[in-house]
Amino acid sequence: MDPGTIGKWIIISGLVLAAVGGIIWIAGKMGIPFGSLPGDISIDRPGFSFRFPLGTSILVSIILTILLNVIIWIFRK
């Protein structure tokens, strides 16, 4: 892989990360409770708490998949 290709993929990765961060930030401003969506596992006991954001992880995965597919589709044209 030549340096030009690596550089292009680093820039694309940064743009995708910034876009996902912007989406999460805007969703937080709109009142969407990331981290406490339906499907997120939360166990609270005296002296112990466990949180596993399963629903949030699935949602972020779907958003990233769509975003990456659109970006790849644009670059293949």
Short mmCIF file of N, CA and C in Angstrom, two decimals:
data_model
loop_
_atom_site.label_atom_id
_atom_site.label_comp_id
_atom_site.label_asym_id
_atom_site.label_seq_id
_atom_site.Cartn_x
_atom_site.Cartn_y
_atom_site.Cartn_z
N MET A 1 0.85 -1.17 0.00
CA MET A 1 0.00 0.00 0.00
C MET A 1 0.90 1.24 0.00
N ASP A 2 0.60 2.15 -0.88
CA ASP A 2 1.43 3.35 -0.95
C ASP A 2 0.96 4.39 0.08
N PRO A 3 1.84 5.33 0.42
CA PRO A 3 1.50 6.33 1.44
C PRO A 3 0.27 7.17 1.10
N GLY A 4 0.02 7.40 -0.19
CA GLY A 4 -1.15 8.19 -0.57
C GLY A 4 -2.45 7.50 -0.18
N THR A 5 -2.50 6.20 -0.38
CA THR A 5 -3.69 5.43 -0.02
C THR A 5 -3.88 5.39 1.49
N ILE A 6 -2.79 5.18 2.21
CA ILE A 6 -2.86 5.16 3.67
C ILE A 6 -3.34 6.51 4.19
N GLY A 7 -2.80 7.58 3.65
CA GLY A 7 -3.21 8.92 4.06
C GLY A 7 -4.68 9.18 3.80
N LYS A 8 -5.16 8.71 2.64
CA LYS A 8 -6.58 8.90 2.30
C LYS A 8 -7.47 8.16 3.30
N TRP A 9 -7.10 6.93 3.66
CA TRP A 9 -7.90 6.16 4.60
C TRP A 9 -7.85 6.75 6.01
N ILE A 10 -6.74 7.34 6.40
CA ILE A 10 -6.67 8.00 7.71
C ILE A 10 -7.59 9.21 7.74
N ILE A 11 -7.61 9.98 6.66
CA ILE A 11 -8.50 11.14 6.58
C ILE A 11 -9.95 10.70 6.60
N ILE A 12 -10.29 9.66 5.86
CA ILE A 12 -11.66 9.15 5.84
C ILE A 12 -12.07 8.66 7.23
N SER A 13 -11.16 7.95 7.90
CA SER A 13 -11.46 7.46 9.25
C SER A 13 -11.71 8.62 10.21
N GLY A 14 -10.92 9.67 10.10
CA GLY A 14 -11.12 10.85 10.94
C GLY A 14 -12.44 11.53 10.67
N LEU A 15 -12.82 11.63 9.40
CA LEU A 15 -14.10 12.24 9.05
C LEU A 15 -15.27 11.41 9.56
N VAL A 16 -15.16 10.10 9.45
CA VAL A 16 -16.22 9.22 9.97
C VAL A 16 -16.34 9.36 11.48
N LEU A 17 -15.21 9.38 12.17
CA LEU A 17 -15.22 9.53 13.62
C LEU A 17 -15.82 10.87 14.03
N ALA A 18 -15.47 11.93 13.31
CA ALA A 18 -16.03 13.25 13.59
C ALA A 18 -17.54 13.27 13.32
N ALA A 19 -17.97 12.61 12.26
CA ALA A 19 -19.40 12.56 11.94
C ALA A 19 -20.18 11.81 13.01
N VAL A 20 -19.65 10.68 13.46
CA VAL A 20 -20.33 9.92 14.51
C VAL A 20 -20.36 10.72 15.81
N GLY A 21 -19.27 11.39 16.13
CA GLY A 21 -19.25 12.24 17.31
C GLY A 21 -20.27 13.36 17.22
N GLY A 22 -20.39 13.96 16.03
CA GLY A 22 -21.39 15.01 15.83
C GLY A 22 -22.81 14.49 15.96
N ILE A 23 -23.06 13.30 15.43
CA ILE A 23 -24.40 12.70 15.54
C ILE A 23 -24.74 12.42 17.00
N ILE A 24 -23.79 11.86 17.75
CA ILE A 24 -24.04 11.57 19.16
C ILE A 24 -24.22 12.87 19.94
N TRP A 25 -23.46 13.89 19.62
CA TRP A 25 -23.58 15.18 20.31
C TRP A 25 -24.95 15.80 20.04
N ILE A 26 -25.37 15.81 18.77
CA ILE A 26 -26.68 16.37 18.41
C ILE A 26 -27.80 15.55 19.05
N ALA A 27 -27.66 14.23 19.05
CA ALA A 27 -28.68 13.37 19.67
C ALA A 27 -28.78 13.66 21.17
N GLY A 28 -27.65 13.91 21.81
CA GLY A 28 -27.67 14.26 23.23
C GLY A 28 -28.37 15.58 23.48
N LYS A 29 -28.16 16.55 22.59
CA LYS A 29 -28.83 17.85 22.71
C LYS A 29 -30.34 17.71 22.49
N MET A 30 -30.75 16.74 21.65
CA MET A 30 -32.16 16.53 21.36
C MET A 30 -32.84 15.70 22.44
N GLY A 31 -32.08 15.18 23.39
CA GLY A 31 -32.66 14.44 24.50
C GLY A 31 -32.67 12.93 24.31
N ILE A 32 -31.97 12.42 23.29
CA ILE A 32 -31.89 10.97 23.11
C ILE A 32 -30.87 10.44 24.11
N PRO A 33 -31.29 9.56 25.00
CA PRO A 33 -30.42 9.14 26.11
C PRO A 33 -29.45 8.03 25.74
N PHE A 34 -28.35 8.37 25.05
CA PHE A 34 -27.35 7.35 24.73
C PHE A 34 -26.80 6.80 26.03
N GLY A 35 -26.70 5.49 26.11
CA GLY A 35 -26.23 4.84 27.33
C GLY A 35 -27.36 4.36 28.20
N SER A 36 -28.57 4.82 27.95
CA SER A 36 -29.73 4.33 28.70
C SER A 36 -30.90 4.05 27.76
N LEU A 37 -30.59 3.56 26.58
CA LEU A 37 -31.61 3.18 25.61
C LEU A 37 -32.19 1.82 25.98
N PRO A 38 -33.37 1.49 25.43
CA PRO A 38 -33.89 0.14 25.65
C PRO A 38 -32.90 -0.90 25.11
N GLY A 39 -32.65 -1.92 25.88
CA GLY A 39 -31.67 -2.93 25.49
C GLY A 39 -30.35 -2.77 26.21
N ASP A 40 -30.12 -1.61 26.82
CA ASP A 40 -28.90 -1.42 27.61
C ASP A 40 -29.08 -2.12 28.96
N ILE A 41 -28.07 -2.87 29.36
CA ILE A 41 -28.14 -3.65 30.59
C ILE A 41 -27.54 -2.84 31.72
N SER A 42 -28.29 -2.72 32.80
CA SER A 42 -27.82 -1.97 33.97
C SER A 42 -28.19 -2.73 35.23
N ILE A 43 -27.18 -3.09 36.01
CA ILE A 43 -27.40 -3.80 37.27
C ILE A 43 -26.79 -2.96 38.38
N ASP A 44 -27.62 -2.55 39.33
CA ASP A 44 -27.16 -1.77 40.48
C ASP A 44 -27.47 -2.53 41.76
N ARG A 45 -26.43 -2.81 42.53
CA ARG A 45 -26.57 -3.48 43.82
C ARG A 45 -25.71 -2.70 44.82
N PRO A 46 -25.94 -2.89 46.08
CA PRO A 46 -25.09 -2.20 47.06
C PRO A 46 -23.61 -2.58 46.88
N GLY A 47 -22.80 -1.60 46.63
CA GLY A 47 -21.37 -1.82 46.45
C GLY A 47 -20.98 -2.35 45.08
N PHE A 48 -21.94 -2.43 44.16
CA PHE A 48 -21.64 -2.99 42.84
C PHE A 48 -22.58 -2.39 41.81
N SER A 49 -22.01 -1.99 40.70
CA SER A 49 -22.85 -1.55 39.58
C SER A 49 -22.21 -2.04 38.29
N PHE A 50 -23.06 -2.47 37.36
CA PHE A 50 -22.60 -3.00 36.09
C PHE A 50 -23.46 -2.40 34.99
N ARG A 51 -22.82 -1.86 33.97
CA ARG A 51 -23.54 -1.28 32.84
C ARG A 51 -22.94 -1.82 31.55
N PHE A 52 -23.82 -2.32 30.68
CA PHE A 52 -23.41 -2.80 29.37
C PHE A 52 -24.35 -2.20 28.34
N PRO A 53 -23.89 -1.20 27.57
CA PRO A 53 -24.77 -0.48 26.63
C PRO A 53 -25.01 -1.26 25.33
N LEU A 54 -25.73 -2.36 25.42
CA LEU A 54 -25.97 -3.22 24.26
C LEU A 54 -26.80 -2.50 23.20
N GLY A 55 -27.90 -1.88 23.59
CA GLY A 55 -28.75 -1.16 22.63
C GLY A 55 -28.02 -0.01 21.98
N THR A 56 -27.26 0.73 22.76
CA THR A 56 -26.48 1.85 22.22
C THR A 56 -25.41 1.34 21.26
N SER A 57 -24.75 0.24 21.60
CA SER A 57 -23.73 -0.34 20.72
C SER A 57 -24.32 -0.76 19.39
N ILE A 58 -25.49 -1.37 19.42
CA ILE A 58 -26.15 -1.79 18.18
C ILE A 58 -26.51 -0.57 17.34
N LEU A 59 -27.04 0.47 17.97
CA LEU A 59 -27.42 1.68 17.25
C LEU A 59 -26.20 2.35 16.61
N VAL A 60 -25.12 2.48 17.35
CA VAL A 60 -23.90 3.09 16.82
C VAL A 60 -23.33 2.23 15.69
N SER A 61 -23.40 0.91 15.81
CA SER A 61 -22.93 0.02 14.76
C SER A 61 -23.73 0.21 13.48
N ILE A 62 -25.04 0.34 13.59
CA ILE A 62 -25.88 0.55 12.41
C ILE A 62 -25.55 1.89 11.75
N ILE A 63 -25.40 2.93 12.55
CA ILE A 63 -25.08 4.25 12.02
C ILE A 63 -23.72 4.23 11.31
N LEU A 64 -22.72 3.61 11.93
CA LEU A 64 -21.39 3.52 11.31
C LEU A 64 -21.42 2.71 10.02
N THR A 65 -22.17 1.62 10.00
CA THR A 65 -22.26 0.79 8.80
C THR A 65 -22.86 1.58 7.64
N ILE A 66 -23.94 2.29 7.91
CA ILE A 66 -24.58 3.09 6.86
C ILE A 66 -23.63 4.18 6.38
N LEU A 67 -22.99 4.88 7.32
CA LEU A 67 -22.09 5.98 6.97
C LEU A 67 -20.90 5.48 6.15
N LEU A 68 -20.29 4.38 6.57
CA LEU A 68 -19.14 3.85 5.83
C LEU A 68 -19.55 3.35 4.45
N ASN A 69 -20.71 2.72 4.33
CA ASN A 69 -21.17 2.26 3.02
C ASN A 69 -21.42 3.43 2.08
N VAL A 70 -21.96 4.52 2.58
CA VAL A 70 -22.18 5.70 1.75
C VAL A 70 -20.85 6.29 1.30
N ILE A 71 -19.88 6.38 2.22
CA ILE A 71 -18.57 6.94 1.87
C ILE A 71 -17.87 6.06 0.84
N ILE A 72 -17.90 4.75 1.03
CA ILE A 72 -17.26 3.84 0.07
C ILE A 72 -17.96 3.94 -1.28
N TRP A 73 -19.28 4.04 -1.28
CA TRP A 73 -20.04 4.17 -2.53
C TRP A 73 -19.65 5.45 -3.27
N ILE A 74 -19.45 6.55 -2.52
CA ILE A 74 -19.06 7.82 -3.14
C ILE A 74 -17.67 7.72 -3.75
N PHE A 75 -16.72 7.08 -3.07
CA PHE A 75 -15.35 6.99 -3.57
C PHE A 75 -15.21 6.01 -4.73
N ARG A 76 -16.13 5.09 -4.89
CA ARG A 76 -16.04 4.13 -6.00
C ARG A 76 -16.55 4.71 -7.30
N LYS A 77 -17.28 5.80 -7.25
CA LYS A 77 -17.82 6.41 -8.48
C LYS A 77 -16.73 7.08 -9.27
#
